[in-house]
Amino acid sequence: DAEITQSPRHKITETGRQVTLACHQTWNHNNMFWYRQDLGHGLRLIHYSYGVQDTNKGEVSDGYSVSRSNTEDLPLTLESAASSQTSVYFCASSDSLAGVITDTQYFGPGTRLTVL
Amino acid sequence: ELKVEQNPLFLSMQEGKNYTIYCNYSTTSDRLYWYRQDPGKSLESLFVLLSNGAVKQEGRLMASLDTKARLSTLHITAAVHDLSATYFCAVDWDNYGQNFVFGPGTRLSVLP
């Protein structure tokens, strides 16, 4: 069955370290998204991509970067981790047909990141 | 800036009762999505509403969209304990792609 996976599921790191969170989907979806979920803020969009080599900033992109070299993967990198980036991170993907997006976004299981 | 509000934020109800969760948003959009999240889990898609007047039903849940009022409702009929979860609405405001703004969520507890 097609799916979307994230790794690691849990990560503890130190302030200032570079961290990369992986997201892999096997649906062959064009669109991929990264969100963070925090108490009191709900889900907020970090970065998104509508296809290979396409990346866009979301609402809370400062301190994060992404790259899309193939359809299946959208890794999220924290360049220099900060305690404010402690959160649960969700990756999502969706499909588009003839440029029209009508489908929902399908979410991965999440990565819980703690920055000490 | 698009704002999405939900009310109530917390809802405690007894089994067998009916209730409605409201999702209001501040800009024009005709694409709205509902998700369910269980504690410590990911988001599960419930409904996709893509036009004014759209109504979708699944089991004890029914969702509707009024784009003129910028309002979506999620109606719960004869609640059961298994419906206890947090429910999010998400509005897609991007005409050229897909760009969600999520509401804060409604935490529902269904008590026996």
Short mmCIF file of C-alpha atoms in Angstrom, two decimals:
data_model
loop_
_atom_site.label_atom_id
_atom_site.label_comp_id
_atom_site.label_asym_id
_atom_site.label_seq_id
_atom_site.Cartn_x
_atom_site.Cartn_y
_atom_site.Cartn_z
CA ASP A 1 0.00 0.00 0.00
CA ALA A 2 1.11 3.52 -0.72
CA GLU A 3 2.06 5.52 2.32
CA ILE A 4 3.92 8.49 3.73
CA THR A 5 6.64 7.89 6.29
CA GLN A 6 8.75 10.13 8.49
CA SER A 7 12.03 9.47 10.24
CA PRO A 8 13.13 9.61 12.88
CA ARG A 9 9.94 9.43 14.92
CA HIS A 10 11.66 10.96 17.92
CA LYS A 11 14.79 13.10 18.02
CA ILE A 12 16.64 14.88 20.81
CA THR A 13 19.34 17.32 19.78
CA GLU A 14 21.30 20.22 21.17
CA THR A 15 21.05 23.90 20.40
CA GLY A 16 23.11 24.88 17.38
CA ARG A 17 23.24 21.47 15.73
CA GLN A 18 21.99 20.84 12.22
CA VAL A 19 19.10 18.41 12.06
CA THR A 20 17.39 16.82 9.07
CA LEU A 21 13.97 15.23 9.23
CA ALA A 22 13.06 12.84 6.46
CA CYS A 23 9.74 12.53 4.66
CA HIS A 24 9.08 9.85 2.04
CA GLN A 25 5.84 9.17 0.16
CA THR A 26 5.05 6.37 -2.24
CA TRP A 27 1.85 7.80 -3.73
CA ASN A 28 3.74 9.64 -6.46
CA HIS A 29 2.08 12.87 -5.30
CA ASN A 30 3.30 16.13 -6.79
CA ASN A 31 2.69 18.22 -3.69
CA MET A 32 4.46 17.90 -0.36
CA PHE A 33 4.23 19.99 2.79
CA TRP A 34 5.90 20.41 6.17
CA TYR A 35 4.02 21.62 9.24
CA ARG A 36 4.82 22.08 12.88
CA GLN A 37 2.25 21.55 15.60
CA ASP A 38 2.51 23.36 18.89
CA LEU A 39 0.08 23.74 21.77
CA GLY A 40 -1.73 27.01 21.39
CA HIS A 41 -0.75 27.45 17.74
CA GLY A 42 -2.32 24.50 15.96
CA LEU A 43 -0.61 23.45 12.73
CA ARG A 44 1.51 25.96 10.88
CA LEU A 45 3.02 25.59 7.43
CA ILE A 46 6.82 25.66 7.23
CA HIS A 47 7.64 24.90 3.58
CA TYR A 48 5.92 23.30 0.65
CA SER A 49 6.70 21.96 -2.81
CA TYR A 50 4.55 21.49 -5.88
CA GLY A 51 7.06 19.36 -7.74
CA VAL A 52 10.70 18.43 -8.23
CA GLN A 53 13.02 21.42 -7.84
CA ASP A 54 10.11 23.56 -6.59
CA THR A 55 10.13 24.83 -2.99
CA ASN A 56 8.21 27.64 -1.30
CA LYS A 57 8.24 29.28 2.10
CA GLY A 58 5.30 28.97 4.40
CA GLU A 59 4.16 30.95 7.39
CA VAL A 60 7.01 29.94 9.74
CA SER A 61 9.98 29.19 7.47
CA ASP A 62 12.75 31.05 9.33
CA GLY A 63 15.47 28.63 10.43
CA TYR A 64 14.26 25.84 8.14
CA SER A 65 15.10 24.74 4.61
CA VAL A 66 13.91 22.06 2.20
CA SER A 67 14.99 20.65 -1.12
CA ARG A 68 13.10 18.48 -3.60
CA SER A 69 15.35 16.40 -5.82
CA ASN A 70 12.79 13.68 -6.57
CA THR A 71 9.05 13.13 -6.31
CA GLU A 72 9.13 10.89 -3.25
CA ASP A 73 11.18 12.89 -0.74
CA LEU A 74 11.08 16.29 0.93
CA PRO A 75 13.67 16.47 3.74
CA LEU A 76 13.38 19.32 6.24
CA THR A 77 16.63 20.76 7.60
CA LEU A 78 17.01 22.87 10.70
CA GLU A 79 20.22 24.75 9.98
CA SER A 80 21.05 25.57 13.60
CA ALA A 81 18.51 24.10 15.99
CA ALA A 82 16.98 26.39 18.60
CA SER A 83 14.87 25.57 21.64
CA SER A 84 11.95 27.39 19.98
CA GLN A 85 11.98 24.66 17.32
CA THR A 86 11.00 22.00 19.83
CA SER A 87 7.77 20.74 18.31
CA VAL A 88 5.99 17.92 16.54
CA TYR A 89 6.65 18.02 12.81
CA PHE A 90 4.25 16.59 10.25
CA CYS A 91 4.86 15.96 6.60
CA ALA A 92 1.93 15.77 4.19
CA SER A 93 1.36 15.14 0.51
CA SER A 94 -1.43 15.61 -2.00
CA ASP A 95 -2.10 15.03 -5.67
CA SER A 96 -3.14 17.34 -8.47
CA LEU A 97 -4.74 16.46 -11.78
CA ALA A 98 -4.10 18.70 -14.75
CA GLY A 99 -2.90 21.38 -12.35
CA VAL A 100 -6.10 21.30 -10.32
CA ILE A 101 -5.82 20.33 -6.69
CA THR A 102 -9.02 18.83 -5.38
CA ASP A 103 -7.77 16.13 -3.07
CA THR A 104 -7.01 16.32 0.60
CA GLN A 105 -3.56 16.27 2.15
CA TYR A 106 -2.40 12.97 3.62
CA PHE A 107 -0.29 13.24 6.73
CA GLY A 108 2.68 11.25 7.93
CA PRO A 109 2.95 9.91 11.49
CA GLY A 110 4.97 12.88 12.75
CA THR A 111 8.40 13.47 14.27
CA ARG A 112 8.72 14.71 17.82
CA LEU A 113 11.79 16.93 18.03
CA THR A 114 13.28 18.19 21.28
CA VAL A 115 16.03 20.80 21.21
CA LEU A 116 17.92 21.10 24.49
CA GLU B 1 -4.00 37.49 6.53
CA LEU B 2 -6.35 34.54 6.53
CA LYS B 3 -7.72 33.64 9.94
CA VAL B 4 -9.56 30.46 10.72
CA GLU B 5 -11.55 30.19 13.92
CA GLN B 6 -13.30 27.24 15.48
CA ASN B 7 -15.79 27.11 18.24
CA PRO B 8 -16.05 25.73 20.67
CA LEU B 9 -12.42 24.96 21.40
CA PHE B 10 -13.39 22.41 24.01
CA LEU B 11 -16.55 20.35 24.02
CA SER B 12 -17.63 17.79 26.54
CA MET B 13 -20.82 15.99 25.68
CA GLN B 14 -22.74 12.94 26.69
CA GLU B 15 -23.20 9.90 24.54
CA GLY B 16 -26.32 10.05 22.45
CA LYS B 17 -26.42 13.83 22.22
CA ASN B 18 -26.11 15.99 19.11
CA TYR B 19 -23.80 18.93 18.68
CA THR B 20 -22.24 21.18 16.05
CA ILE B 21 -18.69 22.47 15.68
CA TYR B 22 -18.29 25.72 13.76
CA CYS B 23 -15.42 26.82 11.53
CA ASN B 24 -15.31 30.46 10.42
CA TYR B 25 -12.74 31.93 8.09
CA SER B 26 -11.87 35.45 7.05
CA THR B 27 -11.24 35.35 3.30
CA THR B 28 -12.87 34.03 0.17
CA SER B 29 -12.38 30.32 -0.36
CA ASP B 30 -14.46 27.45 -1.61
CA ARG B 31 -12.21 24.65 -0.46
CA LEU B 32 -12.40 23.46 3.12
CA TYR B 33 -11.20 20.27 4.77
CA TRP B 34 -11.95 18.55 8.06
CA TYR B 35 -9.47 16.36 9.92
CA ARG B 36 -9.52 14.27 13.06
CA GLN B 37 -6.54 13.82 15.37
CA ASP B 38 -6.36 11.32 18.23
CA PRO B 39 -3.91 12.08 21.07
CA GLY B 40 -0.31 11.45 20.02
CA LYS B 41 -1.38 10.49 16.51
CA SER B 42 -1.37 11.99 13.06
CA LEU B 43 -4.19 13.75 11.25
CA GLU B 44 -6.83 11.70 9.50
CA SER B 45 -8.85 13.20 6.67
CA LEU B 46 -12.60 13.27 7.29
CA PHE B 47 -14.21 15.48 4.66
CA VAL B 48 -13.30 17.49 1.58
CA LEU B 49 -15.73 20.31 0.75
CA LEU B 50 -15.07 21.97 -2.59
CA SER B 51 -18.04 24.19 -3.35
CA ASN B 52 -20.71 26.32 -1.81
CA GLY B 53 -23.48 24.18 -0.39
CA ALA B 54 -21.36 21.02 -0.31
CA VAL B 55 -22.53 18.49 2.24
CA LYS B 56 -20.73 15.28 3.11
CA GLN B 57 -21.73 12.60 5.62
CA GLU B 58 -19.87 9.68 7.11
CA GLY B 59 -21.46 7.73 9.92
CA ARG B 60 -22.42 10.08 12.75
CA LEU B 61 -20.58 13.06 11.25
CA MET B 62 -21.88 15.49 8.66
CA ALA B 63 -20.00 18.47 7.28
CA SER B 64 -21.30 21.39 5.26
CA LEU B 65 -19.88 24.50 3.64
CA ASP B 66 -21.42 27.94 3.13
CA THR B 67 -18.85 29.99 1.24
CA LYS B 68 -20.97 33.13 1.29
CA ALA B 69 -21.05 33.10 5.07
CA ARG B 70 -17.45 31.78 5.19
CA LEU B 71 -18.67 29.08 7.50
CA SER B 72 -18.39 25.33 7.72
CA THR B 73 -20.10 23.12 10.26
CA LEU B 74 -19.33 19.66 11.53
CA HIS B 75 -22.45 18.12 13.00
CA ILE B 76 -22.28 15.17 15.36
CA THR B 77 -25.35 12.99 15.67
CA ALA B 78 -25.89 10.69 18.65
CA ALA B 79 -22.31 10.94 19.83
CA VAL B 80 -20.40 7.85 20.94
CA HIS B 81 -17.18 7.62 22.95
CA ASP B 82 -15.16 6.66 19.86
CA LEU B 83 -15.69 10.14 18.47
CA SER B 84 -13.56 11.64 21.24
CA ALA B 85 -10.68 13.40 19.44
CA THR B 86 -9.55 16.83 18.29
CA TYR B 87 -11.19 18.07 15.10
CA PHE B 88 -9.51 20.57 12.82
CA CYS B 89 -10.83 22.49 9.87
CA ALA B 90 -8.40 23.75 7.23
CA VAL B 91 -9.09 26.38 4.59
CA ASP B 92 -7.27 26.35 1.26
CA TRP B 93 -6.85 29.97 0.18
CA ASP B 94 -4.43 29.51 -2.70
CA ASN B 95 -6.01 29.73 -6.17
CA TYR B 96 -2.88 28.42 -7.86
CA GLY B 97 -1.89 25.59 -5.57
CA GLN B 98 -2.84 24.20 -2.20
CA ASN B 99 -2.08 26.24 0.87
CA PHE B 100 -3.86 25.34 4.08
CA VAL B 101 -4.48 27.48 7.12
CA PHE B 102 -5.69 25.35 9.99
CA GLY B 103 -8.12 26.29 12.69
CA PRO B 104 -7.00 25.87 16.31
CA GLY B 105 -8.92 22.63 16.72
CA THR B 106 -11.90 21.54 18.81
CA ARG B 107 -11.16 19.01 21.49
CA LEU B 108 -14.18 16.76 21.86
CA SER B 109 -14.76 14.46 24.80
CA VAL B 110 -17.76 12.16 24.67
CA LEU B 111 -18.70 10.91 28.12
CA PRO B 112 -20.71 7.79 28.87
#
